[in-house]
Short mmCIF file of C-alpha atoms in Angstrom, two decimals:
data_model
loop_
_atom_site.label_atom_id
_atom_site.label_comp_id
_atom_site.label_asym_id
_atom_site.label_seq_id
_atom_site.Cartn_x
_atom_site.Cartn_y
_atom_site.Cartn_z
CA MET A 1 8.04 6.59 28.25
CA ASN A 2 10.68 8.65 26.43
CA SER A 3 11.11 12.26 27.44
CA THR A 4 11.22 13.39 23.79
CA MET A 5 8.84 12.84 20.87
CA PRO A 6 10.33 13.10 17.41
CA VAL A 7 7.98 15.02 15.08
CA MET A 8 7.69 11.97 12.78
CA ASP A 9 5.91 10.11 15.59
CA ILE A 10 2.77 12.13 14.90
CA PHE A 11 1.91 9.59 12.25
CA ASN A 12 1.82 6.84 14.88
CA GLU A 13 0.15 8.96 17.52
CA LEU A 14 -2.57 10.29 15.15
CA SER A 15 -2.99 7.26 12.83
CA GLU A 16 -6.74 7.37 13.46
CA PHE A 17 -6.96 10.80 11.73
CA ILE A 18 -5.01 9.71 8.59
CA THR A 19 -6.90 9.37 5.38
CA LEU A 20 -5.71 8.07 2.12
CA ARG A 21 -7.81 8.28 -1.05
CA MET A 22 -6.64 6.61 -4.28
CA LYS A 23 -7.84 8.45 -7.36
CA SER A 24 -6.46 6.32 -10.16
CA CYS A 25 -4.04 3.51 -10.64
CA LYS A 26 -2.95 2.14 -14.07
CA GLU A 27 -0.02 0.47 -15.82
CA LEU A 28 1.61 2.31 -18.76
CA THR A 29 4.07 1.04 -21.42
CA HIS A 30 6.13 3.63 -23.36
CA ASP A 31 8.42 3.30 -26.30
CA ARG A 32 11.93 4.79 -26.62
CA ASP A 33 10.52 8.09 -27.82
CA TRP A 34 8.29 8.76 -24.78
CA HIS A 35 8.60 11.95 -22.83
CA GLU A 36 6.38 14.25 -20.80
CA HIS A 37 6.55 17.63 -19.14
CA LYS A 38 4.03 18.30 -16.40
CA ALA A 39 3.23 18.82 -12.73
CA HIS A 40 0.74 16.73 -10.77
CA SER A 41 -2.22 18.18 -8.81
CA ASP A 42 -1.99 15.42 -6.20
CA TYR A 43 0.60 12.95 -4.82
CA ASP A 44 1.86 10.52 -7.40
CA LEU A 45 3.83 7.24 -7.21
CA TRP A 46 5.45 5.40 -10.07
CA PHE A 47 6.38 1.76 -9.63
CA ILE A 48 9.05 1.12 -12.31
CA GLN A 49 8.49 -2.35 -13.76
CA SER A 50 11.00 -2.40 -16.68
CA GLY A 51 13.36 -0.01 -18.51
CA THR A 52 14.97 3.12 -17.17
CA VAL A 53 13.25 6.47 -16.65
CA GLN A 54 15.15 9.73 -16.70
CA ILE A 55 13.53 12.47 -14.65
CA HIS A 56 14.63 16.12 -14.72
CA ILE A 57 13.54 18.55 -12.03
CA GLY A 58 15.02 21.95 -12.59
CA GLU A 59 18.59 21.41 -13.68
CA THR A 60 19.00 18.02 -11.83
CA GLU A 61 18.68 14.66 -13.49
CA HIS A 62 17.46 11.59 -11.64
CA THR A 63 17.37 7.95 -12.86
CA ALA A 64 14.79 5.46 -11.88
CA ASN A 65 15.47 1.74 -12.47
CA PRO A 66 13.27 -1.39 -12.31
CA GLY A 67 12.05 -1.99 -8.79
CA ASP A 68 12.42 1.63 -7.79
CA VAL A 69 9.47 3.79 -6.65
CA VAL A 70 9.29 7.40 -7.73
CA PHE A 71 7.39 9.80 -5.37
CA PHE A 72 6.15 13.07 -6.78
CA TYR A 73 4.72 15.92 -4.73
CA PRO A 74 1.90 18.06 -6.04
CA GLY A 75 2.78 21.19 -7.97
CA VAL A 76 6.37 20.39 -8.83
CA PRO A 77 7.20 20.53 -12.55
CA TYR A 78 9.27 17.75 -13.98
CA ARG A 79 10.34 16.23 -17.36
CA ALA A 80 10.45 12.55 -17.73
CA ALA A 81 11.67 10.35 -20.67
CA SER A 82 12.31 6.78 -21.45
CA THR A 83 15.74 5.43 -22.64
CA ASP A 84 16.44 3.34 -25.67
CA LYS A 85 14.50 0.25 -24.56
CA GLY A 86 11.37 2.16 -23.51
CA CYS A 87 9.83 1.71 -20.05
CA ARG A 88 6.80 0.23 -18.20
CA PHE A 89 5.53 1.43 -14.83
CA ILE A 90 2.45 1.46 -12.64
CA TYR A 91 1.33 4.88 -11.51
CA ALA A 92 -0.99 5.79 -8.66
CA HIS A 93 -2.54 9.27 -8.01
CA PHE A 94 -3.72 9.70 -4.39
CA ASP A 95 -4.38 12.15 -1.59
CA PHE A 96 -2.93 11.71 1.92
CA GLY A 97 -4.09 13.88 4.78
CA MET A 98 -4.53 14.20 8.54
CA GLY A 99 -7.61 15.73 9.99
CA THR A 100 -8.31 18.85 7.92
CA GLN A 101 -4.72 19.09 6.71
CA GLN A 102 -4.89 17.40 3.32
CA ARG A 103 -1.13 17.59 2.52
CA ILE A 104 0.46 16.64 5.78
CA LEU A 105 3.38 14.95 3.95
CA ASN A 106 4.54 18.31 2.45
CA ASP A 107 6.34 19.16 5.61
CA PHE A 108 8.84 16.38 5.03
CA ARG A 109 11.36 15.66 2.34
CA LEU A 110 9.83 12.44 1.14
CA SER A 111 9.58 13.19 -2.64
CA GLY A 112 12.23 11.41 -4.60
CA ILE A 113 13.32 8.00 -5.88
CA ILE A 114 13.14 5.22 -3.27
CA THR A 115 15.47 2.49 -4.50
CA ARG A 116 14.28 -1.10 -4.73
CA GLU A 117 16.54 -2.24 -1.94
CA LEU A 118 14.69 -0.04 0.48
CA ILE A 119 11.13 -0.67 -0.59
CA ARG A 120 11.24 -4.12 -2.22
CA ASP A 121 8.73 -6.05 0.04
CA GLU A 122 6.17 -3.34 0.11
CA ALA A 123 6.45 -2.67 -3.64
CA ILE A 124 5.92 -6.40 -4.43
CA LEU A 125 2.79 -6.47 -2.22
CA PHE A 126 1.41 -3.45 -4.02
CA ASP A 127 2.25 -4.90 -7.42
CA ASN A 128 0.54 -8.26 -6.54
CA SER A 129 -2.55 -6.43 -5.32
CA PHE A 130 -2.71 -4.32 -8.44
CA ARG A 131 -2.54 -7.47 -10.53
CA GLN A 132 -5.50 -8.87 -8.59
CA VAL A 133 -7.53 -5.76 -9.24
CA GLU A 134 -6.60 -5.82 -12.97
CA ARG A 135 -7.53 -9.52 -13.21
CA PHE A 136 -10.66 -9.69 -11.11
CA GLY A 137 -11.82 -6.06 -10.92
CA GLY A 138 -12.82 -4.20 -7.74
CA THR A 139 -14.63 -7.16 -6.14
CA SER A 140 -14.14 -9.24 -3.07
CA GLY A 141 -12.22 -6.50 -1.30
CA ASN A 142 -9.54 -6.21 -4.02
CA ARG A 143 -9.59 -2.45 -4.11
CA LEU A 144 -9.58 -2.32 -0.27
CA HIS A 145 -6.55 -4.53 -0.27
CA LEU A 146 -4.84 -2.33 -2.89
CA LYS A 147 -5.46 0.73 -0.67
CA ALA A 148 -4.07 -1.12 2.31
CA CYS A 149 -0.97 -2.01 0.37
CA MET A 150 -0.55 1.66 -0.63
CA THR A 151 -0.93 2.76 2.97
CA ALA A 152 1.71 0.23 4.04
CA LEU A 153 4.13 1.51 1.38
CA ILE A 154 3.66 5.13 2.40
CA ALA A 155 4.11 4.12 6.06
CA LYS A 156 7.39 2.34 5.07
CA ILE A 157 8.61 5.51 3.27
CA ILE A 158 7.84 7.56 6.43
CA GLU A 159 9.62 4.96 8.60
CA LEU A 160 12.74 5.07 6.36
CA TYR A 161 12.74 8.84 6.49
CA GLY A 162 12.24 8.92 10.26
CA LYS A 163 15.15 6.54 10.81
CA GLY A 164 17.42 8.42 8.50
CA HIS A 165 17.62 5.68 5.92
CA TYR A 166 15.99 7.76 3.15
CA HIS A 167 15.84 11.46 2.27
CA GLY A 168 13.90 12.75 -0.66
CA THR A 169 15.81 14.61 -3.32
CA PHE A 170 12.99 16.24 -5.22
CA PRO A 171 11.85 19.75 -4.15
CA LYS A 172 8.72 20.15 -2.10
CA GLU A 173 5.57 21.75 -3.39
CA ARG A 174 5.62 25.54 -3.83
CA MET A 175 2.17 26.85 -3.28
CA ARG A 176 1.03 30.42 -2.78
CA GLY A 177 0.60 31.07 0.94
CA HIS A 178 2.15 27.66 1.92
CA SER A 179 5.04 27.92 4.33
CA GLN A 180 7.18 24.89 4.95
CA GLY A 181 8.30 23.54 8.28
CA LYS A 182 5.19 24.25 10.35
CA LEU A 183 5.52 21.00 12.22
CA ASP A 184 9.22 21.64 12.91
CA LEU A 185 8.24 24.99 14.52
CA LEU A 186 5.76 23.18 16.76
CA GLN A 187 8.27 20.56 17.92
CA PRO A 188 8.72 22.31 21.31
CA VAL A 189 4.94 22.16 21.73
CA PHE A 190 4.76 18.43 20.94
CA GLN A 191 7.54 17.71 23.40
CA TYR A 192 6.05 19.83 26.13
CA ILE A 193 2.64 18.05 25.80
CA HIS A 194 4.40 14.74 25.75
CA ASN A 195 6.28 15.60 29.02
CA HIS A 196 3.43 17.25 30.88
CA LEU A 197 0.46 14.98 30.33
CA HIS A 198 0.26 14.65 34.20
CA GLN A 199 -0.56 18.32 34.37
CA SER A 200 -3.37 20.57 33.18
CA ILE A 201 -1.97 22.12 30.02
CA ARG A 202 -3.04 25.68 29.10
CA MET A 203 -3.09 27.08 25.53
CA SER A 204 -1.24 30.19 26.73
CA GLU A 205 1.65 27.97 27.93
CA LEU A 206 1.89 26.29 24.52
CA ALA A 207 1.66 29.49 22.60
CA SER A 208 4.48 31.00 24.62
CA LEU A 209 6.78 28.14 23.58
CA VAL A 210 6.63 29.33 19.96
CA GLY A 211 6.42 33.01 20.77
CA ILE A 212 2.98 33.73 19.31
CA SER A 213 -0.39 34.92 20.65
CA GLU A 214 -2.79 32.23 21.98
CA LYS A 215 -5.47 33.04 19.37
CA TYR A 216 -3.03 32.77 16.47
CA PHE A 217 -1.40 29.67 17.99
CA ILE A 218 -4.68 27.69 17.86
CA SER A 219 -5.18 28.68 14.23
CA TYR A 220 -1.60 27.94 13.29
CA PHE A 221 -1.61 24.57 15.06
CA LYS A 222 -4.79 23.40 13.23
CA LYS A 223 -3.51 24.57 9.86
CA ALA A 224 -0.24 22.69 10.40
CA LEU A 225 -1.57 19.47 11.86
CA GLY A 226 -5.21 19.36 10.75
CA LEU A 227 -6.32 19.11 14.49
CA THR A 228 -6.85 21.65 17.25
CA PRO A 229 -4.40 21.55 20.13
CA GLY A 230 -7.26 20.27 22.32
CA GLN A 231 -7.95 17.35 19.90
CA TYR A 232 -4.24 16.52 19.83
CA ILE A 233 -3.94 16.50 23.59
CA TYR A 234 -7.02 14.30 23.97
CA GLN A 235 -5.75 11.88 21.39
CA ILE A 236 -2.31 11.62 23.09
CA LYS A 237 -3.95 11.04 26.47
CA MET A 238 -6.19 8.30 25.07
CA ASN A 239 -3.16 6.64 23.46
CA ARG A 240 -1.31 6.70 26.75
CA ALA A 241 -4.31 5.44 28.67
CA ARG A 242 -4.64 2.48 26.33
CA ASP A 243 -0.88 1.70 26.71
CA TYR A 244 -1.07 1.88 30.52
CA LEU A 245 -4.14 -0.41 30.60
CA TYR A 246 -2.39 -2.98 28.32
CA GLU A 247 0.45 -3.05 30.86
CA LYS A 248 -1.96 -4.13 33.60
CA LYS A 249 0.17 -2.62 36.28
CA TYR A 250 -1.83 0.47 37.20
CA THR A 251 -5.16 1.28 38.67
CA VAL A 252 -7.69 3.57 36.99
CA HIS A 253 -7.00 6.04 39.77
CA GLN A 254 -3.23 5.99 39.02
CA ILE A 255 -3.72 6.33 35.29
CA ALA A 256 -6.03 9.32 35.79
CA GLY A 257 -3.20 10.99 37.77
CA PHE A 258 -0.62 10.08 35.11
CA LEU A 259 -2.76 11.92 32.49
CA GLY A 260 -3.66 15.02 34.48
CA TYR A 261 -7.30 14.22 35.15
CA PRO A 262 -8.64 15.60 38.50
CA ASP A 263 -10.22 12.26 39.45
CA PRO A 264 -11.01 8.77 38.10
CA PHE A 265 -14.53 9.63 37.21
CA THR A 266 -13.50 12.45 34.82
CA PHE A 267 -10.90 10.20 33.25
CA SER A 268 -13.28 7.27 32.87
CA LYS A 269 -15.85 9.49 31.23
CA ALA A 270 -13.32 10.75 28.71
CA PHE A 271 -12.06 7.26 28.02
CA LYS A 272 -15.47 5.82 27.46
CA LYS A 273 -16.38 8.68 25.07
CA TYR A 274 -13.38 7.65 22.94
CA TYR A 275 -13.30 3.87 23.17
CA ASP A 276 -17.06 3.23 23.90
CA VAL A 277 -16.12 1.13 27.01
CA PRO A 278 -15.01 2.26 30.42
CA PRO A 279 -11.32 1.67 31.28
CA SER A 280 -12.30 -0.99 33.81
CA LYS A 281 -13.58 -3.19 30.90
CA PHE A 282 -11.12 -2.26 28.24
CA VAL A 283 -8.82 -5.30 28.59
#
């Protein structure tokens, strides 16, 4: 196991808590005179099919070409217009959250234009799935497949960002009472938990890492991540337990020690509560 855990890894570690709800998805065709000026109340993706779209945010102009995907964050005003040949694009409004944190993406600079070279395969899959829904309606799992394709595309954008291959250029949402960078501030906490799973971890220890009181730390953590620190630690331990069992190199007693449980019985009880089977029968 690595000794550090990049903050972007939370999407892998906590994938069970991620929810994506698609609100609407349609294709629009605009002539050369089209323009709009608005801000979305939710996350919004545009899949540019033809033509060129000029997007102004503040004083900055951005250009989206066929094959590109435009990612808007909620609450950010923009102006968009077609060029001489008009434009056609598929748009999708959606919510994306983790636990009780319904806008977990806001802590990252993901909003912008993802060029077709970076997102081609995932965009094609989404487009094909959208065509199936348009042709046959929401039957035979078509809408479920469309949601899966959307999830895969968001996961790809997160992966590109995490690897440094993409960085959003649009501003993040500006909401009253919303402070950016909560997850960055908690990075020492994530790393400490990651490196000390073999020990009993106290909330006071974690709070001291970020210089705040224990009571406020628990509230801050849940607001930032959508989970309590206890839920987070439990999930990480269950992920590690699963990985150790897949390796088939360690006994239940050893794994219990690796994860800071006082004895195999306590570990097995926690494991069964999560996976519905004891660790001895997991693989």
